[in-house]
Amino acid sequence: AITAGGTNSQNTHAMGIDLTAGGRNKQKSRSFASSKNPYITLLVKLYRFLARRTSSKFNEIVLKRLFLSRINRPALSLRRLVSFMENKT
């Protein structure tokens, strides 16, 4: 039955997100580098490969850091990176 407001009285649900079909995306992280810097793009390609093909947690962390924006990106110098990678080969 339609009420005076023109709405259907049998439909008691308000409009909104269908939470049973997936709902809100609670945590969204980047899967690409926001920078246009070609060196960062090459580093992303390298560490994406290393994170996929090795079981090293270090490679996954570096890849995640490369995806961060410049303000949120923790510092990681090449010198420190070289020192971490010395015993890996």
PDB file of N, CA and C in Angstrom:
ATOM      1  N   ALA A   1       0.835  -1.178   0.000  1.00  0.00           N
ATOM      2  CA  ALA A   1       0.000   0.000   0.000  1.00  0.00           C
ATOM      3  C   ALA A   1       0.877   1.238   0.000  1.00  0.00           C
ATOM      4  N   ILE A   2       0.448   2.255  -0.737  1.00  0.00           N
ATOM      5  CA  ILE A   2       1.204   3.495  -0.819  1.00  0.00           C
ATOM      6  C   ILE A   2       0.609   4.486   0.164  1.00  0.00           C
ATOM      7  N   THR A   3       1.463   5.105   0.961  1.00  0.00           N
ATOM      8  CA  THR A   3       1.005   6.049   1.977  1.00  0.00           C
ATOM      9  C   THR A   3       0.894   7.441   1.364  1.00  0.00           C
ATOM     10  N   ALA A   4       0.527   8.408   2.201  1.00  0.00           N
ATOM     11  CA  ALA A   4       0.297   9.771   1.730  1.00  0.00           C
ATOM     12  C   ALA A   4       1.573  10.414   1.188  1.00  0.00           C
ATOM     13  N   GLY A   5       2.750   9.994   1.703  1.00  0.00           N
ATOM     14  CA  GLY A   5       4.003  10.567   1.247  1.00  0.00           C
ATOM     15  C   GLY A   5       4.448  10.014  -0.094  1.00  0.00           C
ATOM     16  N   GLY A   6       3.744   9.023  -0.608  1.00  0.00           N
ATOM     17  CA  GLY A   6       4.098   8.437  -1.882  1.00  0.00           C
ATOM     18  C   GLY A   6       5.094   7.298  -1.766  1.00  0.00           C
ATOM     19  N   THR A   7       5.370   6.839  -0.536  1.00  0.00           N
ATOM     20  CA  THR A   7       6.316   5.742  -0.356  1.00  0.00           C
ATOM     21  C   THR A   7       5.566   4.446  -0.116  1.00  0.00           C
ATOM     22  N   ASN A   8       6.223   3.373  -0.338  1.00  0.00           N
ATOM     23  CA  ASN A   8       5.640   2.065  -0.139  1.00  0.00           C
ATOM     24  C   ASN A   8       5.795   1.687   1.331  1.00  0.00           C
ATOM     25  N   SER A   9       4.712   1.414   2.019  1.00  0.00           N
ATOM     26  CA  SER A   9       4.763   1.121   3.449  1.00  0.00           C
ATOM     27  C   SER A   9       5.333  -0.269   3.719  1.00  0.00           C
ATOM     28  N   GLN A  10       5.320  -1.159   2.724  1.00  0.00           N
ATOM     29  CA  GLN A  10       5.872  -2.494   2.921  1.00  0.00           C
ATOM     30  C   GLN A  10       7.404  -2.471   2.896  1.00  0.00           C
ATOM     31  N   ASN A  11       7.986  -1.513   2.205  1.00  0.00           N
ATOM     32  CA  ASN A  11       9.437  -1.397   2.130  1.00  0.00           C
ATOM     33  C   ASN A  11       9.913  -0.551   3.302  1.00  0.00           C
ATOM     34  N   THR A  12      10.440  -1.218   4.355  1.00  0.00           N
ATOM     35  CA  THR A  12      10.842  -0.490   5.554  1.00  0.00           C
ATOM     36  C   THR A  12      12.327  -0.171   5.566  1.00  0.00           C
ATOM     37  N   HIS A  13      13.086  -0.659   4.573  1.00  0.00           N
ATOM     38  CA  HIS A  13      14.532  -0.422   4.547  1.00  0.00           C
ATOM     39  C   HIS A  13      14.835   0.905   3.870  1.00  0.00           C
ATOM     40  N   ALA A  14      15.782   1.626   4.456  1.00  0.00           N
ATOM     41  CA  ALA A  14      16.227   2.877   3.851  1.00  0.00           C
ATOM     42  C   ALA A  14      17.288   2.577   2.796  1.00  0.00           C
ATOM     43  N   MET A  15      17.499   3.527   1.921  1.00  0.00           N
ATOM     44  CA  MET A  15      18.543   3.360   0.927  1.00  0.00           C
ATOM     45  C   MET A  15      19.899   3.358   1.624  1.00  0.00           C
ATOM     46  N   GLY A  16      20.837   2.592   1.095  1.00  0.00           N
ATOM     47  CA  GLY A  16      22.169   2.555   1.696  1.00  0.00           C
ATOM     48  C   GLY A  16      23.020   1.493   1.050  1.00  0.00           C
ATOM     49  N   ILE A  17      24.108   1.182   1.692  1.00  0.00           N
ATOM     50  CA  ILE A  17      25.054   0.200   1.176  1.00  0.00           C
ATOM     51  C   ILE A  17      24.562  -1.193   1.530  1.00  0.00           C
ATOM     52  N   ASP A  18      24.615  -2.085   0.568  1.00  0.00           N
ATOM     53  CA  ASP A  18      24.215  -3.469   0.795  1.00  0.00           C
ATOM     54  C   ASP A  18      25.382  -4.197   1.447  1.00  0.00           C
ATOM     55  N   LEU A  19      25.395  -4.251   2.779  1.00  0.00           N
ATOM     56  CA  LEU A  19      26.525  -4.808   3.502  1.00  0.00           C
ATOM     57  C   LEU A  19      26.659  -6.305   3.308  1.00  0.00           C
ATOM     58  N   THR A  20      25.570  -6.993   2.999  1.00  0.00           N
ATOM     59  CA  THR A  20      25.666  -8.433   2.798  1.00  0.00           C
ATOM     60  C   THR A  20      26.342  -8.773   1.482  1.00  0.00           C
ATOM     61  N   ALA A  21      26.394  -7.839   0.549  1.00  0.00           N
ATOM     62  CA  ALA A  21      27.007  -8.105  -0.742  1.00  0.00           C
ATOM     63  C   ALA A  21      28.454  -7.635  -0.797  1.00  0.00           C
ATOM     64  N   GLY A  22      29.061  -7.329   0.326  1.00  0.00           N
ATOM     65  CA  GLY A  22      30.454  -6.915   0.325  1.00  0.00           C
ATOM     66  C   GLY A  22      30.682  -5.726   1.218  1.00  0.00           C
ATOM     67  N   GLY A  23      29.782  -4.758   1.182  1.00  0.00           N
ATOM     68  CA  GLY A  23      29.865  -3.627   2.085  1.00  0.00           C
ATOM     69  C   GLY A  23      30.976  -2.663   1.760  1.00  0.00           C
ATOM     70  N   ARG A  24      31.335  -1.910   2.749  1.00  0.00           N
ATOM     71  CA  ARG A  24      32.382  -0.904   2.586  1.00  0.00           C
ATOM     72  C   ARG A  24      33.747  -1.568   2.527  1.00  0.00           C
ATOM     73  N   ASN A  25      34.640  -0.939   1.800  1.00  0.00           N
ATOM     74  CA  ASN A  25      36.011  -1.404   1.756  1.00  0.00           C
ATOM     75  C   ASN A  25      36.725  -0.814   2.963  1.00  0.00           C
ATOM     76  N   LYS A  26      37.026  -1.647   3.944  1.00  0.00           N
ATOM     77  CA  LYS A  26      37.524  -1.151   5.223  1.00  0.00           C
ATOM     78  C   LYS A  26      38.969  -0.692   5.170  1.00  0.00           C
ATOM     79  N   GLN A  27      39.768  -1.325   4.328  1.00  0.00           N
ATOM     80  CA  GLN A  27      41.175  -0.947   4.250  1.00  0.00           C
ATOM     81  C   GLN A  27      41.594  -0.961   2.794  1.00  0.00           C
ATOM     82  N   LYS A  28      42.003   0.175   2.321  1.00  0.00           N
ATOM     83  CA  LYS A  28      42.402   0.274   0.932  1.00  0.00           C
ATOM     84  C   LYS A  28      43.836   0.762   0.890  1.00  0.00           C
ATOM     85  N   SER A  29      44.681   0.030   0.233  1.00  0.00           N
ATOM     86  CA  SER A  29      46.070   0.442   0.104  1.00  0.00           C
ATOM     87  C   SER A  29      46.415   0.557  -1.371  1.00  0.00           C
ATOM     88  N   ARG A  30      47.392   1.372  -1.657  1.00  0.00           N
ATOM     89  CA  ARG A  30      47.790   1.595  -3.041  1.00  0.00           C
ATOM     90  C   ARG A  30      48.434   0.351  -3.630  1.00  0.00           C
ATOM     91  N   SER A  31      48.267   0.183  -4.923  1.00  0.00           N
ATOM     92  CA  SER A  31      48.937  -0.904  -5.626  1.00  0.00           C
ATOM     93  C   SER A  31      49.803  -0.341  -6.744  1.00  0.00           C
ATOM     94  N   PHE A  32      50.110   0.946  -6.677  1.00  0.00           N
ATOM     95  CA  PHE A  32      50.937   1.595  -7.683  1.00  0.00           C
ATOM     96  C   PHE A  32      51.646   2.767  -7.020  1.00  0.00           C
ATOM     97  N   ALA A  33      52.709   3.241  -7.639  1.00  0.00           N
ATOM     98  CA  ALA A  33      53.423   4.400  -7.113  1.00  0.00           C
ATOM     99  C   ALA A  33      52.767   5.654  -7.655  1.00  0.00           C
ATOM    100  N   SER A  34      52.527   6.610  -6.793  1.00  0.00           N
ATOM    101  CA  SER A  34      51.869   7.833  -7.228  1.00  0.00           C
ATOM    102  C   SER A  34      52.839   8.769  -7.939  1.00  0.00           C
ATOM    103  N   SER A  35      54.129   8.509  -7.783  1.00  0.00           N
ATOM    104  CA  SER A  35      55.146   9.365  -8.372  1.00  0.00           C
ATOM    105  C   SER A  35      55.311   9.063  -9.855  1.00  0.00           C
ATOM    106  N   LYS A  36      55.625  10.095 -10.618  1.00  0.00           N
ATOM    107  CA  LYS A  36      55.917   9.927 -12.040  1.00  0.00           C
ATOM    108  C   LYS A  36      57.413   9.722 -12.275  1.00  0.00           C
ATOM    109  N   ASN A  37      58.177   9.662 -11.198  1.00  0.00           N
ATOM    110  CA  ASN A  37      59.619   9.486 -11.278  1.00  0.00           C
ATOM    111  C   ASN A  37      59.935   8.122 -11.897  1.00  0.00           C
ATOM    112  N   PRO A  38      60.686   8.081 -13.003  1.00  0.00           N
ATOM    113  CA  PRO A  38      60.963   6.790 -13.658  1.00  0.00           C
ATOM    114  C   PRO A  38      61.821   5.868 -12.796  1.00  0.00           C
ATOM    115  N   TYR A  39      62.642   6.415 -11.913  1.00  0.00           N
ATOM    116  CA  TYR A  39      63.472   5.577 -11.055  1.00  0.00           C
ATOM    117  C   TYR A  39      62.621   4.864 -10.003  1.00  0.00           C
ATOM    118  N   ILE A  40      61.640   5.566  -9.470  1.00  0.00           N
ATOM    119  CA  ILE A  40      60.739   4.919  -8.514  1.00  0.00           C
ATOM    120  C   ILE A  40      59.902   3.860  -9.222  1.00  0.00           C
ATOM    121  N   THR A  41      59.502   4.135 -10.465  1.00  0.00           N
ATOM    122  CA  THR A  41      58.741   3.153 -11.239  1.00  0.00           C
ATOM    123  C   THR A  41      59.565   1.879 -11.455  1.00  0.00           C
ATOM    124  N   LEU A  42      60.850   2.051 -11.749  1.00  0.00           N
ATOM    125  CA  LEU A  42      61.717   0.885 -11.926  1.00  0.00           C
ATOM    126  C   LEU A  42      61.913   0.131 -10.616  1.00  0.00           C
ATOM    127  N   LEU A  43      62.050   0.879  -9.514  1.00  0.00           N
ATOM    128  CA  LEU A  43      62.170   0.218  -8.215  1.00  0.00           C
ATOM    129  C   LEU A  43      60.911  -0.565  -7.868  1.00  0.00           C
ATOM    130  N   VAL A  44      59.747  -0.009  -8.213  1.00  0.00           N
ATOM    131  CA  VAL A  44      58.486  -0.709  -7.959  1.00  0.00           C
ATOM    132  C   VAL A  44      58.441  -2.002  -8.760  1.00  0.00           C
ATOM    133  N   LYS A  45      58.862  -1.946 -10.025  1.00  0.00           N
ATOM    134  CA  LYS A  45      58.885  -3.166 -10.851  1.00  0.00           C
ATOM    135  C   LYS A  45      59.809  -4.214 -10.253  1.00  0.00           C
ATOM    136  N   LEU A  46      60.984  -3.769  -9.824  1.00  0.00           N
ATOM    137  CA  LEU A  46      61.957  -4.689  -9.244  1.00  0.00           C
ATOM    138  C   LEU A  46      61.428  -5.332  -7.967  1.00  0.00           C
ATOM    139  N   TYR A  47      60.934  -4.505  -7.042  1.00  0.00           N
ATOM    140  CA  TYR A  47      60.495  -5.046  -5.753  1.00  0.00           C
ATOM    141  C   TYR A  47      59.165  -5.783  -5.852  1.00  0.00           C
ATOM    142  N   ARG A  48      58.356  -5.466  -6.835  1.00  0.00           N
ATOM    143  CA  ARG A  48      57.143  -6.259  -7.054  1.00  0.00           C
ATOM    144  C   ARG A  48      57.530  -7.680  -7.471  1.00  0.00           C
ATOM    145  N   PHE A  49      58.530  -7.769  -8.348  1.00  0.00           N
ATOM    146  CA  PHE A  49      59.031  -9.077  -8.768  1.00  0.00           C
ATOM    147  C   PHE A  49      59.644  -9.820  -7.591  1.00  0.00           C
ATOM    148  N   LEU A  50      60.514  -9.138  -6.826  1.00  0.00           N
ATOM    149  CA  LEU A  50      61.184  -9.797  -5.706  1.00  0.00           C
ATOM    150  C   LEU A  50      60.201 -10.237  -4.621  1.00  0.00           C
ATOM    151  N   ALA A  51      59.189  -9.407  -4.361  1.00  0.00           N
ATOM    152  CA  ALA A  51      58.198  -9.774  -3.342  1.00  0.00           C
ATOM    153  C   ALA A  51      57.378 -10.971  -3.782  1.00  0.00           C
ATOM    154  N   ARG A  52      57.140 -11.086  -5.076  1.00  0.00           N
ATOM    155  CA  ARG A  52      56.347 -12.198  -5.596  1.00  0.00           C
ATOM    156  C   ARG A  52      57.164 -13.488  -5.659  1.00  0.00           C
ATOM    157  N   ARG A  53      58.435 -13.395  -6.037  1.00  0.00           N
ATOM    158  CA  ARG A  53      59.223 -14.589  -6.302  1.00  0.00           C
ATOM    159  C   ARG A  53      60.054 -15.080  -5.124  1.00  0.00           C
ATOM    160  N   THR A  54      60.200 -14.276  -4.084  1.00  0.00           N
ATOM    161  CA  THR A  54      60.964 -14.703  -2.913  1.00  0.00           C
ATOM    162  C   THR A  54      60.048 -14.701  -1.694  1.00  0.00           C
ATOM    163  N   SER A  55      60.512 -15.346  -0.641  1.00  0.00           N
ATOM    164  CA  SER A  55      59.715 -15.391   0.590  1.00  0.00           C
ATOM    165  C   SER A  55      60.185 -14.340   1.595  1.00  0.00           C
ATOM    166  N   SER A  56      60.948 -13.343   1.119  1.00  0.00           N
ATOM    167  CA  SER A  56      61.508 -12.327   2.001  1.00  0.00           C
ATOM    168  C   SER A  56      60.458 -11.280   2.374  1.00  0.00           C
ATOM    169  N   LYS A  57      60.290 -11.065   3.657  1.00  0.00           N
ATOM    170  CA  LYS A  57      59.368 -10.042   4.145  1.00  0.00           C
ATOM    171  C   LYS A  57      59.912  -8.646   3.844  1.00  0.00           C
ATOM    172  N   PHE A  58      61.231  -8.530   3.793  1.00  0.00           N
ATOM    173  CA  PHE A  58      61.882  -7.247   3.532  1.00  0.00           C
ATOM    174  C   PHE A  58      61.436  -6.665   2.198  1.00  0.00           C
ATOM    175  N   ASN A  59      61.370  -7.490   1.156  1.00  0.00           N
ATOM    176  CA  ASN A  59      60.974  -7.017  -0.167  1.00  0.00           C
ATOM    177  C   ASN A  59      59.537  -6.514  -0.169  1.00  0.00           C
ATOM    178  N   GLU A  60      58.664  -7.163   0.578  1.00  0.00           N
ATOM    179  CA  GLU A  60      57.269  -6.720   0.664  1.00  0.00           C
ATOM    180  C   GLU A  60      57.162  -5.374   1.373  1.00  0.00           C
ATOM    181  N   ILE A  61      57.983  -5.177   2.402  1.00  0.00           N
ATOM    182  CA  ILE A  61      57.946  -3.924   3.151  1.00  0.00           C
ATOM    183  C   ILE A  61      58.452  -2.774   2.287  1.00  0.00           C
ATOM    184  N   VAL A  62      59.546  -3.010   1.545  1.00  0.00           N
ATOM    185  CA  VAL A  62      60.081  -1.965   0.677  1.00  0.00           C
ATOM    186  C   VAL A  62      59.063  -1.607  -0.397  1.00  0.00           C
ATOM    187  N   LEU A  63      58.403  -2.611  -0.961  1.00  0.00           N
ATOM    188  CA  LEU A  63      57.381  -2.357  -1.975  1.00  0.00           C
ATOM    189  C   LEU A  63      56.242  -1.529  -1.409  1.00  0.00           C
ATOM    190  N   LYS A  64      55.805  -1.859  -0.191  1.00  0.00           N
ATOM    191  CA  LYS A  64      54.728  -1.093   0.446  1.00  0.00           C
ATOM    192  C   LYS A  64      55.158   0.355   0.694  1.00  0.00           C
ATOM    193  N   ARG A  65      56.411   0.552   1.076  1.00  0.00           N
ATOM    194  CA  ARG A  65      56.913   1.904   1.304  1.00  0.00           C
ATOM    195  C   ARG A  65      56.968   2.715   0.013  1.00  0.00           C
ATOM    196  N   LEU A  66      57.299   2.071  -1.088  1.00  0.00           N
ATOM    197  CA  LEU A  66      57.366   2.778  -2.362  1.00  0.00           C
ATOM    198  C   LEU A  66      55.990   3.264  -2.815  1.00  0.00           C
ATOM    199  N   PHE A  67      54.939   2.583  -2.385  1.00  0.00           N
ATOM    200  CA  PHE A  67      53.585   2.990  -2.759  1.00  0.00           C
ATOM    201  C   PHE A  67      53.110   4.204  -1.981  1.00  0.00           C
ATOM    202  N   LEU A  68      53.726   4.512  -0.851  1.00  0.00           N
ATOM    203  CA  LEU A  68      53.254   5.598  -0.003  1.00  0.00           C
ATOM    204  C   LEU A  68      53.495   6.951  -0.655  1.00  0.00           C
ATOM    205  N   SER A  69      52.703   7.920  -0.242  1.00  0.00           N
ATOM    206  CA  SER A  69      52.920   9.284  -0.729  1.00  0.00           C
ATOM    207  C   SER A  69      54.212   9.823  -0.132  1.00  0.00           C
ATOM    208  N   ARG A  70      54.723  10.882  -0.698  1.00  0.00           N
ATOM    209  CA  ARG A  70      56.024  11.393  -0.282  1.00  0.00           C
ATOM    210  C   ARG A  70      56.024  11.838   1.182  1.00  0.00           C
ATOM    211  N   ILE A  71      54.938  12.405   1.624  1.00  0.00           N
ATOM    212  CA  ILE A  71      54.856  12.872   3.013  1.00  0.00           C
ATOM    213  C   ILE A  71      54.856  11.687   3.980  1.00  0.00           C
ATOM    214  N   ASN A  72      54.163  10.624   3.624  1.00  0.00           N
ATOM    215  CA  ASN A  72      54.034   9.467   4.516  1.00  0.00           C
ATOM    216  C   ASN A  72      55.134   8.430   4.327  1.00  0.00           C
ATOM    217  N   ARG A  73      56.004   8.630   3.343  1.00  0.00           N
ATOM    218  CA  ARG A  73      57.018   7.624   3.035  1.00  0.00           C
ATOM    219  C   ARG A  73      58.152   7.681   4.051  1.00  0.00           C
ATOM    220  N   PRO A  74      58.438   6.575   4.754  1.00  0.00           N
ATOM    221  CA  PRO A  74      59.569   6.568   5.671  1.00  0.00           C
ATOM    222  C   PRO A  74      60.878   6.614   4.885  1.00  0.00           C
ATOM    223  N   ALA A  75      61.882   7.231   5.461  1.00  0.00           N
ATOM    224  CA  ALA A  75      63.159   7.367   4.775  1.00  0.00           C
ATOM    225  C   ALA A  75      63.866   6.016   4.709  1.00  0.00           C
ATOM    226  N   LEU A  76      64.448   5.728   3.559  1.00  0.00           N
ATOM    227  CA  LEU A  76      65.270   4.539   3.395  1.00  0.00           C
ATOM    228  C   LEU A  76      66.344   4.897   2.381  1.00  0.00           C
ATOM    229  N   SER A  77      67.559   5.132   2.887  1.00  0.00           N
ATOM    230  CA  SER A  77      68.636   5.543   2.000  1.00  0.00           C
ATOM    231  C   SER A  77      69.164   4.351   1.226  1.00  0.00           C
ATOM    232  N   LEU A  78      69.848   4.648   0.115  1.00  0.00           N
ATOM    233  CA  LEU A  78      70.443   3.575  -0.673  1.00  0.00           C
ATOM    234  C   LEU A  78      71.544   2.870   0.120  1.00  0.00           C
ATOM    235  N   ARG A  79      72.234   3.619   0.945  1.00  0.00           N
ATOM    236  CA  ARG A  79      73.288   3.025   1.764  1.00  0.00           C
ATOM    237  C   ARG A  79      72.703   1.971   2.712  1.00  0.00           C
ATOM    238  N   ARG A  80      71.595   2.301   3.347  1.00  0.00           N
ATOM    239  CA  ARG A  80      70.947   1.353   4.258  1.00  0.00           C
ATOM    240  C   ARG A  80      70.388   0.165   3.489  1.00  0.00           C
ATOM    241  N   LEU A  81      69.850   0.430   2.310  1.00  0.00           N
ATOM    242  CA  LEU A  81      69.327  -0.644   1.472  1.00  0.00           C
ATOM    243  C   LEU A  81      70.434  -1.613   1.080  1.00  0.00           C
ATOM    244  N   VAL A  82      71.599  -1.070   0.691  1.00  0.00           N
ATOM    245  CA  VAL A  82      72.745  -1.916   0.332  1.00  0.00           C
ATOM    246  C   VAL A  82      73.198  -2.732   1.530  1.00  0.00           C
ATOM    247  N   SER A  83      73.218  -2.122   2.711  1.00  0.00           N
ATOM    248  CA  SER A  83      73.651  -2.862   3.896  1.00  0.00           C
ATOM    249  C   SER A  83      72.668  -3.967   4.266  1.00  0.00           C
ATOM    250  N   PHE A  84      71.392  -3.753   4.025  1.00  0.00           N
ATOM    251  CA  PHE A  84      70.407  -4.816   4.280  1.00  0.00           C
ATOM    252  C   PHE A  84      70.552  -5.956   3.288  1.00  0.00           C
ATOM    253  N   MET A  85      70.901  -5.615   2.049  1.00  0.00           N
ATOM    254  CA  MET A  85      70.948  -6.628   0.992  1.00  0.00           C
ATOM    255  C   MET A  85      72.283  -7.364   0.906  1.00  0.00           C
ATOM    256  N   GLU A  86      73.287  -6.962   1.697  1.00  0.00           N
ATOM    257  CA  GLU A  86      74.614  -7.587   1.598  1.00  0.00           C
ATOM    258  C   GLU A  86      74.586  -9.084   1.871  1.00  0.00           C
ATOM    259  N   ASN A  87      73.870  -9.520   2.871  1.00  0.00           N
ATOM    260  CA  ASN A  87      73.857 -10.923   3.248  1.00  0.00           C
ATOM    261  C   ASN A  87      72.787 -11.730   2.517  1.00  0.00           C
ATOM    262  N   LYS A  88      72.042 -11.095   1.631  1.00  0.00           N
ATOM    263  CA  LYS A  88      70.938 -11.779   0.967  1.00  0.00           C
ATOM    264  C   LYS A  88      71.401 -12.603  -0.225  1.00  0.00           C
ATOM    265  N   THR A  89      72.534 -12.244  -0.827  1.00  0.00           N
ATOM    266  CA  THR A  89      72.959 -12.952  -2.039  1.00  0.00           C
ATOM    267  C   THR A  89      73.914 -14.070  -1.762  1.00  0.00           C
TER     268      THR A  89
END
